[in-house]
PDB file of C-alpha atoms in Angstrom:
ATOM      1  CA  MET C   6     -49.809  66.462  44.152  1.00 43.00           C
ATOM      2  CA  SER C   7     -49.926  69.718  46.023  1.00 47.00           C
ATOM      3  CA  GLN C   8     -52.089  69.819  49.103  1.00 52.00           C
ATOM      4  CA  ASP C   9     -53.087  73.447  48.425  1.00 69.00           C
ATOM      5  CA  GLN C  10     -56.808  74.000  47.976  1.00 77.00           C
ATOM      6  CA  PRO C  11     -57.460  74.320  44.222  1.00 79.00           C
ATOM      7  CA  LYS C  12     -58.813  77.617  42.937  1.00 83.00           C
ATOM      8  CA  PRO C  13     -62.285  77.727  41.305  1.00 81.00           C
ATOM      9  CA  GLU C  14     -60.765  78.181  37.827  1.00 77.00           C
ATOM     10  CA  GLU C  15     -58.468  75.207  38.430  1.00 84.00           C
ATOM     11  CA  GLN C  16     -61.400  73.085  39.538  1.00 86.00           C
ATOM     12  CA  ALA C  17     -63.464  73.990  36.477  1.00 81.00           C
ATOM     13  CA  ILE C  18     -60.715  73.223  33.953  1.00 82.00           C
ATOM     14  CA  SER C  19     -59.611  70.083  35.808  1.00 86.00           C
ATOM     15  CA  LYS C  20     -63.145  68.684  35.833  1.00 86.00           C
ATOM     16  CA  ALA C  21     -63.628  69.417  32.123  1.00 82.00           C
ATOM     17  CA  VAL C  22     -60.427  67.541  31.205  1.00 85.00           C
ATOM     18  CA  GLU C  23     -61.270  64.714  33.614  1.00 87.00           C
ATOM     19  CA  LEU C  24     -64.690  64.186  32.019  1.00 85.00           C
ATOM     20  CA  GLY C  25     -63.174  64.316  28.547  1.00 83.00           C
ATOM     21  CA  LEU C  26     -60.664  61.604  29.439  1.00 84.00           C
ATOM     22  CA  ALA C  27     -63.354  59.490  31.108  1.00 85.00           C
ATOM     23  CA  ASN C  28     -65.407  59.556  27.906  1.00 84.00           C
ATOM     24  CA  GLN C  29     -62.529  57.819  26.067  1.00 81.00           C
ATOM     25  CA  LEU C  30     -62.448  54.933  28.557  1.00 85.00           C
ATOM     26  CA  ASN C  31     -64.722  51.933  28.887  1.00 86.00           C
ATOM     27  CA  ASP C  32     -64.408  52.170  32.654  1.00 89.00           C
ATOM     28  CA  ALA C  33     -62.394  53.861  35.395  1.00 91.00           C
ATOM     29  CA  GLU C  34     -62.363  53.031  39.088  1.00 94.00           C
ATOM     30  CA  HIS C  35     -60.626  56.315  39.855  1.00 95.00           C
ATOM     31  CA  LEU C  36     -59.565  59.213  37.643  1.00 93.00           C
ATOM     32  CA  ASP C  37     -58.234  62.555  38.808  1.00 94.00           C
ATOM     33  CA  VAL C  38     -56.967  65.549  36.828  1.00 92.00           C
ATOM     34  CA  GLU C  39     -55.356  68.481  38.617  1.00 93.00           C
ATOM     35  CA  VAL C  40     -54.606  71.664  36.684  1.00 90.00           C
ATOM     36  CA  ARG C  41     -52.459  74.301  38.390  1.00 90.00           C
ATOM     37  CA  THR C  42     -52.960  77.856  37.151  1.00 86.00           C
ATOM     38  CA  ASP C  43     -54.763  81.046  38.083  1.00 82.00           C
ATOM     39  CA  LEU C  44     -57.144  83.282  36.196  1.00 79.00           C
ATOM     40  CA  LEU C  45     -54.469  85.833  35.222  1.00 84.00           C
ATOM     41  CA  LYS C  46     -52.082  83.161  33.909  1.00 84.00           C
ATOM     42  CA  ALA C  47     -54.912  81.373  32.116  1.00 81.00           C
ATOM     43  CA  VAL C  48     -55.883  84.604  30.346  1.00 82.00           C
ATOM     44  CA  GLN C  49     -52.218  84.956  29.350  1.00 86.00           C
ATOM     45  CA  GLY C  50     -52.278  81.411  27.952  1.00 86.00           C
ATOM     46  CA  GLN C  51     -50.201  79.727  30.670  1.00 87.00           C
ATOM     47  CA  VAL C  52     -50.801  76.718  32.890  1.00 90.00           C
ATOM     48  CA  ALA C  53     -48.195  75.810  35.509  1.00 91.00           C
ATOM     49  CA  SER C  54     -48.788  72.050  35.309  1.00 92.00           C
ATOM     50  CA  VAL C  55     -51.287  69.280  34.650  1.00 92.00           C
ATOM     51  CA  SER C  56     -51.339  66.058  36.682  1.00 94.00           C
ATOM     52  CA  ILE C  57     -53.288  62.985  35.601  1.00 93.00           C
ATOM     53  CA  SER C  58     -53.667  59.958  37.859  1.00 95.00           C
ATOM     54  CA  GLY C  59     -55.963  56.981  37.673  1.00 94.00           C
ATOM     55  CA  GLU C  60     -56.621  53.443  38.844  1.00 96.00           C
ATOM     56  CA  GLY C  61     -58.505  50.624  37.168  1.00 95.00           C
ATOM     57  CA  LEU C  62     -58.726  52.298  33.765  1.00 91.00           C
ATOM     58  CA  VAL C  63     -60.153  50.132  30.970  1.00 88.00           C
ATOM     59  CA  THR C  64     -59.268  51.249  27.438  1.00 81.00           C
ATOM     60  CA  SER C  65     -61.371  50.771  24.314  1.00 73.00           C
ATOM     61  CA  GLN C  66     -59.013  47.860  23.499  1.00 70.00           C
ATOM     62  CA  ASP C  67     -60.326  46.072  26.627  1.00 76.00           C
ATOM     63  CA  LEU C  68     -57.020  46.422  28.470  1.00 80.00           C
ATOM     64  CA  ARG C  69     -57.296  47.280  32.147  1.00 88.00           C
ATOM     65  CA  ILE C  70     -54.517  49.471  33.524  1.00 90.00           C
ATOM     66  CA  GLU C  71     -53.915  49.107  37.236  1.00 95.00           C
ATOM     67  CA  LYS C  72     -52.442  52.583  37.653  1.00 95.00           C
ATOM     68  CA  ILE C  73     -51.291  55.602  35.669  1.00 93.00           C
ATOM     69  CA  ASP C  74     -49.579  58.766  36.848  1.00 95.00           C
ATOM     70  CA  PHE C  75     -48.510  61.610  34.529  1.00 94.00           C
ATOM     71  CA  GLN C  76     -47.173  65.092  35.237  1.00 95.00           C
ATOM     72  CA  THR C  77     -46.499  67.909  32.759  1.00 94.00           C
ATOM     73  CA  GLY C  78     -44.401  71.012  33.177  1.00 92.00           C
ATOM     74  CA  GLU C  79     -45.641  74.434  32.086  1.00 92.00           C
ATOM     75  CA  VAL C  80     -48.235  74.232  29.304  1.00 90.00           C
ATOM     76  CA  ALA C  81     -49.158  76.894  26.732  1.00 90.00           C
ATOM     77  CA  ILE C  82     -52.916  77.072  26.165  1.00 88.00           C
ATOM     78  CA  ASN C  83     -55.443  79.027  24.156  1.00 87.00           C
ATOM     79  CA  PRO C  84     -56.540  81.751  26.622  1.00 83.00           C
ATOM     80  CA  LEU C  85     -60.047  81.993  25.131  1.00 79.00           C
ATOM     81  CA  SER C  86     -60.632  78.291  25.698  1.00 76.00           C
ATOM     82  CA  ALA C  87     -59.523  78.654  29.323  1.00 72.00           C
ATOM     83  CA  LEU C  88     -62.208  81.283  29.890  1.00 71.00           C
ATOM     84  CA  LEU C  89     -64.740  78.691  28.706  1.00 72.00           C
ATOM     85  CA  GLY C  90     -63.453  76.161  31.217  1.00 67.00           C
ATOM     86  CA  LYS C  91     -61.527  74.097  28.663  1.00 72.00           C
ATOM     87  CA  LEU C  92     -57.846  73.350  28.125  1.00 77.00           C
ATOM     88  CA  GLU C  93     -56.900  73.745  24.460  1.00 85.00           C
ATOM     89  CA  LEU C  94     -53.154  73.332  23.967  1.00 89.00           C
ATOM     90  CA  ARG C  95     -51.327  75.741  21.670  1.00 88.00           C
ATOM     91  CA  HIS C  96     -48.766  73.062  20.862  1.00 87.00           C
ATOM     92  CA  ALA C  97     -47.992  69.479  21.901  1.00 88.00           C
ATOM     93  CA  THR C  98     -46.651  68.942  25.394  1.00 91.00           C
ATOM     94  CA  ALA C  99     -44.867  66.099  27.174  1.00 93.00           C
ATOM     95  CA  ALA C 100     -45.952  64.428  30.398  1.00 93.00           C
ATOM     96  CA  VAL C 101     -43.593  62.160  32.317  1.00 95.00           C
ATOM     97  CA  GLY C 102     -45.041  59.288  34.300  1.00 93.00           C
ATOM     98  CA  HIS C 103     -45.551  55.579  34.676  1.00 92.00           C
ATOM     99  CA  VAL C 104     -48.083  52.869  33.860  1.00 91.00           C
ATOM    100  CA  VAL C 105     -48.672  49.726  35.923  1.00 94.00           C
ATOM    101  CA  ILE C 106     -50.350  46.613  34.471  1.00 92.00           C
ATOM    102  CA  THR C 107     -50.973  43.414  36.405  1.00 95.00           C
ATOM    103  CA  GLU C 108     -50.549  39.842  35.203  1.00 94.00           C
ATOM    104  CA  ALA C 109     -54.279  39.217  35.688  1.00 95.00           C
ATOM    105  CA  ASP C 110     -55.200  42.179  33.515  1.00 91.00           C
ATOM    106  CA  LEU C 111     -52.755  41.147  30.779  1.00 88.00           C
ATOM    107  CA  ASN C 112     -54.272  37.677  30.691  1.00 89.00           C
ATOM    108  CA  HIS C 113     -57.772  39.105  30.523  1.00 89.00           C
ATOM    109  CA  ALA C 114     -56.730  41.246  27.546  1.00 82.00           C
ATOM    110  CA  LEU C 115     -54.881  38.385  25.838  1.00 81.00           C
ATOM    111  CA  ASN C 116     -58.065  36.316  25.913  1.00 83.00           C
ATOM    112  CA  SER C 117     -60.570  39.114  25.330  1.00 80.00           C
ATOM    113  CA  ALA C 118     -62.902  39.136  22.351  1.00 78.00           C
ATOM    114  CA  TYR C 119     -61.185  42.261  20.990  1.00 72.00           C
ATOM    115  CA  LEU C 120     -57.728  40.710  20.826  1.00 69.00           C
ATOM    116  CA  ARG C 121     -58.911  37.202  20.010  1.00 71.00           C
ATOM    117  CA  GLU C 122     -60.245  38.615  16.743  1.00 74.00           C
ATOM    118  CA  GLN C 123     -56.714  39.751  15.927  1.00 68.00           C
ATOM    119  CA  LEU C 124     -55.402  36.219  16.471  1.00 65.00           C
ATOM    120  CA  GLN C 125     -57.702  34.325  14.127  1.00 71.00           C
ATOM    121  CA  ASN C 126     -57.022  33.216  10.558  1.00 74.00           C
ATOM    122  CA  PHE C 127     -53.303  33.863  10.742  1.00 72.00           C
ATOM    123  CA  PRO C 128     -51.820  32.403   7.484  1.00 75.00           C
ATOM    124  CA  LEU C 129     -49.154  29.738   7.808  1.00 72.00           C
ATOM    125  CA  THR C 130     -47.490  27.291   5.397  1.00 74.00           C
ATOM    126  CA  LEU C 131     -46.418  23.872   6.671  1.00 71.00           C
ATOM    127  CA  GLN C 132     -45.055  21.163   4.367  1.00 73.00           C
ATOM    128  CA  ASP C 133     -46.315  23.058   1.313  1.00 79.00           C
ATOM    129  CA  GLN C 134     -49.806  23.181   2.801  1.00 80.00           C
ATOM    130  CA  ASP C 135     -51.532  26.522   3.300  1.00 82.00           C
ATOM    131  CA  LEU C 136     -53.107  26.631   6.742  1.00 80.00           C
ATOM    132  CA  THR C 137     -54.431  29.176   9.193  1.00 81.00           C
ATOM    133  CA  LEU C 138     -53.316  29.452  12.789  1.00 76.00           C
ATOM    134  CA  GLU C 139     -55.771  30.234  15.563  1.00 81.00           C
ATOM    135  CA  ILE C 140     -54.665  30.846  19.139  1.00 79.00           C
ATOM    136  CA  GLU C 141     -57.378  29.403  21.329  1.00 82.00           C
ATOM    137  CA  GLN C 142     -56.043  30.422  24.744  1.00 85.00           C
ATOM    138  CA  VAL C 143     -52.993  32.173  26.137  1.00 84.00           C
ATOM    139  CA  GLN C 144     -51.807  32.264  29.748  1.00 91.00           C
ATOM    140  CA  MET C 145     -48.932  34.535  30.737  1.00 90.00           C
ATOM    141  CA  GLN C 146     -46.947  34.711  33.955  1.00 94.00           C
ATOM    142  CA  LEU C 147     -44.892  37.765  34.871  1.00 94.00           C
ATOM    143  CA  LEU C 148     -41.780  36.613  36.688  1.00 94.00           C
ATOM    144  CA  ALA C 149     -38.941  38.411  38.454  1.00 90.00           C
ATOM    145  CA  GLU C 150     -36.019  40.071  36.626  1.00 91.00           C
ATOM    146  CA  ASN C 151     -38.022  41.002  33.511  1.00 92.00           C
ATOM    147  CA  ARG C 152     -38.811  37.407  32.626  1.00 93.00           C
ATOM    148  CA  MET C 153     -42.121  35.931  31.589  1.00 91.00           C
ATOM    149  CA  ALA C 154     -43.632  32.533  30.843  1.00 92.00           C
ATOM    150  CA  VAL C 155     -46.331  31.771  28.291  1.00 87.00           C
ATOM    151  CA  GLU C 156     -48.571  28.764  27.774  1.00 88.00           C
ATOM    152  CA  ALA C 157     -50.768  28.669  24.684  1.00 84.00           C
ATOM    153  CA  ALA C 158     -53.218  26.322  23.004  1.00 86.00           C
ATOM    154  CA  VAL C 159     -53.147  26.741  19.221  1.00 81.00           C
ATOM    155  CA  ARG C 160     -55.141  25.182  16.409  1.00 83.00           C
ATOM    156  CA  LEU C 161     -54.103  24.616  12.791  1.00 80.00           C
ATOM    157  CA  CYS C 162     -57.212  25.039  10.668  1.00 82.00           C
ATOM    158  CA  GLY C 163     -56.972  22.998   7.493  1.00 78.00           C
ATOM    159  CA  ALA C 164     -54.908  20.295   9.138  1.00 75.00           C
ATOM    160  CA  GLU C 165     -57.432  20.066  12.007  1.00 78.00           C
ATOM    161  CA  GLN C 166     -54.651  19.775  14.562  1.00 80.00           C
ATOM    162  CA  SER C 167     -54.341  21.249  18.041  1.00 83.00           C
ATOM    163  CA  HIS C 168     -51.056  21.847  19.846  1.00 80.00           C
ATOM    164  CA  PHE C 169     -49.959  23.066  23.252  1.00 84.00           C
ATOM    165  CA  LEU C 170     -46.898  25.282  23.569  1.00 81.00           C
ATOM    166  CA  ALA C 171     -45.067  26.633  26.596  1.00 86.00           C
ATOM    167  CA  PHE C 172     -41.957  28.768  26.814  1.00 85.00           C
ATOM    168  CA  LYS C 173     -40.103  31.274  28.945  1.00 89.00           C
ATOM    169  CA  GLY C 174     -38.413  34.423  27.730  1.00 88.00           C
ATOM    170  CA  LEU C 175     -36.978  37.804  28.558  1.00 91.00           C
ATOM    171  CA  LEU C 176     -39.299  40.759  28.040  1.00 88.00           C
ATOM    172  CA  LYS C 177     -37.492  43.810  26.638  1.00 86.00           C
ATOM    173  CA  LEU C 178     -38.334  47.142  25.073  1.00 84.00           C
ATOM    174  CA  THR C 179     -37.798  47.609  21.357  1.00 80.00           C
ATOM    175  CA  PRO C 180     -35.110  50.172  20.417  1.00 78.00           C
ATOM    176  CA  GLN C 181     -37.835  52.592  19.309  1.00 75.00           C
ATOM    177  CA  GLY C 182     -39.393  52.500  22.766  1.00 70.00           C
ATOM    178  CA  GLN C 183     -42.932  51.946  21.502  1.00 69.00           C
ATOM    179  CA  SER C 184     -43.485  48.279  22.236  1.00 74.00           C
ATOM    180  CA  THR C 185     -42.008  45.168  23.819  1.00 78.00           C
ATOM    181  CA  GLN C 186     -40.446  42.014  22.449  1.00 79.00           C
ATOM    182  CA  VAL C 187     -39.616  38.545  23.752  1.00 82.00           C
ATOM    183  CA  GLU C 188     -35.979  37.393  23.648  1.00 84.00           C
ATOM    184  CA  GLN C 189     -33.861  34.521  25.001  1.00 84.00           C
ATOM    185  CA  ILE C 190     -36.703  32.079  24.466  1.00 82.00           C
ATOM    186  CA  GLN C 191     -36.546  28.725  26.229  1.00 83.00           C
ATOM    187  CA  SER C 192     -39.075  26.190  24.953  1.00 78.00           C
ATOM    188  CA  LEU C 193     -40.741  24.060  27.639  1.00 79.00           C
ATOM    189  CA  LYS C 194     -43.347  22.194  25.579  1.00 75.00           C
ATOM    190  CA  GLY C 195     -43.901  21.779  21.872  1.00 64.00           C
ATOM    191  CA  GLN C 196     -40.175  21.521  21.087  1.00 62.00           C
ATOM    192  CA  ASN C 197     -40.852  19.071  18.262  1.00 61.00           C
ATOM    193  CA  LEU C 198     -43.280  21.350  16.457  1.00 62.00           C
ATOM    194  CA  PRO C 199     -42.170  23.076  13.225  1.00 62.00           C
ATOM    195  CA  LEU C 200     -40.104  26.203  13.826  1.00 64.00           C
ATOM    196  CA  ASN C 201     -42.351  28.376  11.713  1.00 64.00           C
ATOM    197  CA  LEU C 202     -45.308  27.368  13.891  1.00 65.00           C
ATOM    198  CA  THR C 203     -43.602  28.437  17.098  1.00 67.00           C
ATOM    199  CA  GLY C 204     -42.256  31.513  15.276  1.00 71.00           C
ATOM    200  CA  ALA C 205     -45.766  32.444  14.173  1.00 67.00           C
ATOM    201  CA  LEU C 206     -46.992  32.192  17.744  1.00 67.00           C
ATOM    202  CA  LEU C 207     -44.138  34.381  18.973  1.00 71.00           C
ATOM    203  CA  ASP C 208     -44.982  36.961  16.315  1.00 71.00           C
ATOM    204  CA  LYS C 209     -48.541  37.094  17.592  1.00 66.00           C
ATOM    205  CA  ILE C 210     -47.409  37.306  21.214  1.00 66.00           C
ATOM    206  CA  ASP C 211     -45.165  40.231  20.272  1.00 69.00           C
ATOM    207  CA  GLU C 212     -48.145  41.911  18.614  1.00 66.00           C
ATOM    208  CA  LEU C 213     -50.246  41.375  21.721  1.00 61.00           C
ATOM    209  CA  LEU C 214     -47.504  42.905  23.851  1.00 62.00           C
ATOM    210  CA  ASN C 215     -47.277  45.927  21.579  1.00 64.00           C
ATOM    211  CA  LEU C 216     -48.029  48.570  24.162  1.00 57.00           C
ATOM    212  CA  ARG C 217     -49.010  51.150  21.586  1.00 56.00           C
ATOM    213  CA  THR C 218     -52.455  49.688  22.235  1.00 55.00           C
ATOM    214  CA  ILE C 219     -52.351  51.665  25.501  1.00 61.00           C
ATOM    215  CA  HIS C 220     -53.459  54.984  24.124  1.00 60.00           C
ATOM    216  CA  LEU C 221     -56.015  57.714  24.285  1.00 65.00           C
ATOM    217  CA  ASP C 222     -56.894  60.038  21.455  1.00 68.00           C
ATOM    218  CA  ASP C 223     -54.216  62.679  20.843  1.00 75.00           C
ATOM    219  CA  MET C 224     -51.749  60.927  23.170  1.00 80.00           C
ATOM    220  CA  VAL C 225     -48.706  58.873  22.116  1.00 80.00           C
ATOM    221  CA  LEU C 226     -46.570  56.896  24.559  1.00 80.00           C
ATOM    222  CA  ASN C 227     -42.801  56.533  24.329  1.00 82.00           C
ATOM    223  CA  LEU C 228     -41.383  53.956  26.743  1.00 83.00           C
ATOM    224  CA  HIS C 229     -38.080  54.575  28.528  1.00 86.00           C
ATOM    225  CA  ALA C 230     -37.801  51.702  30.968  1.00 88.00           C
ATOM    226  CA  MET C 231     -39.667  48.580  31.957  1.00 88.00           C
ATOM    227  CA  THR C 232     -39.617  46.532  35.128  1.00 91.00           C
ATOM    228  CA  VAL C 233     -41.196  43.087  35.363  1.00 92.00           C
ATOM    229  CA  THR C 234     -41.690  41.794  38.883  1.00 93.00           C
ATOM    230  CA  GLN C 235     -43.764  38.876  40.128  1.00 94.00           C
ATOM    231  CA  GLY C 236     -47.255  39.496  38.722  1.00 95.00           C
ATOM    232  CA  GLN C 237     -46.720  43.112  37.637  1.00 94.00           C
ATOM    233  CA  LEU C 238     -45.394  45.159  34.723  1.00 92.00           C
ATOM    234  CA  THR C 239     -44.292  48.768  35.328  1.00 93.00           C
ATOM    235  CA  LEU C 240     -43.496  51.113  32.433  1.00 89.00           C
ATOM    236  CA  GLU C 241     -41.668  54.407  32.763  1.00 91.00           C
ATOM    237  CA  THR C 242     -42.919  56.555  29.912  1.00 88.00           C
ATOM    238  CA  THR C 243     -43.323  59.967  28.352  1.00 90.00           C
ATOM    239  CA  ALA C 244     -46.744  60.787  26.949  1.00 87.00           C
ATOM    240  CA  TYR C 245     -46.757  63.275  24.071  1.00 88.00           C
ATOM    241  CA  ILE C 246     -50.102  65.036  24.231  1.00 88.00           C
ATOM    242  CA  ASN C 247     -51.474  66.957  21.265  1.00 86.00           C
ATOM    243  CA  GLN C 248     -54.698  67.926  22.970  1.00 84.00           C
ATOM    244  CA  LEU C 249     -56.346  67.216  26.286  1.00 81.00           C
ATOM    245  CA  PRO C 250     -59.995  66.271  25.810  1.00 77.00           C
ATOM    246  CA  SER C 251     -62.579  68.240  27.698  1.00 72.00           C
ATOM    247  CA  ASN C 252     -66.259  67.892  28.341  1.00 61.00           C
ATOM    248  CA  LEU C 253     -68.381  70.662  29.782  1.00 46.00           C
ATOM    249  CA  LYS C 254     -71.471  68.472  30.196  1.00 44.00           C
ATOM    250  CA  PRO C 255     -72.427  67.565  33.758  1.00 38.00           C
ATOM    251  CA  GLU C 256     -71.639  64.095  35.022  1.00 39.00           C
ATOM    252  CA  PRO C 257     -74.416  61.545  34.310  1.00 39.00           C
TER     253      PRO C 257
END
């Protein structure tokens, strides 16, 4: 970001957007919004750029994001809203940036109450018997060269059986660039279990790794590149922003 001292109008609009974003998060260790404009340009409906950076952001889906960094180009705004210290976009804008998620935070989300609810009562048919699959615990390791390892304890309700699975795989982006998928799977434990059981687990893992869950209102992510290193996932992304939230109330 620029080291120039922000103007009063920039400070007012930046703080309004920052508070609006904070209200959509469960928690944030650090959140900073920097709007670059001046009063004349704002009255004309122009903003030079908007930068959003943050650390330790926790979304409503209970996913902690280690770091985000987004930067827009020139933005067209409603000039009347700017005079009120808000930032109302005249049309959607794109912000280029990156998102960093740690292995520890992924594992916390995988085993959180929010996502555990999505993993219960998953229908499955084995040997003509209708069962439900519950994933009791999942542990993921982020390895080098975009690889990952997963260990999971699963329970078959109806058959009253518990199983332990472990596998490695390659983490890749889907062609649409909105989520991830696991490929080149190498089973480490549970090889003798029915294929549709391991397939059902992989389907649920893919759902858990669907990074469309990383969102704020009026913001859609499109992923361009992904790098998995030891213990960390970095996503290069474009955020398409329909509106930037704002809040003119003072901080609590």
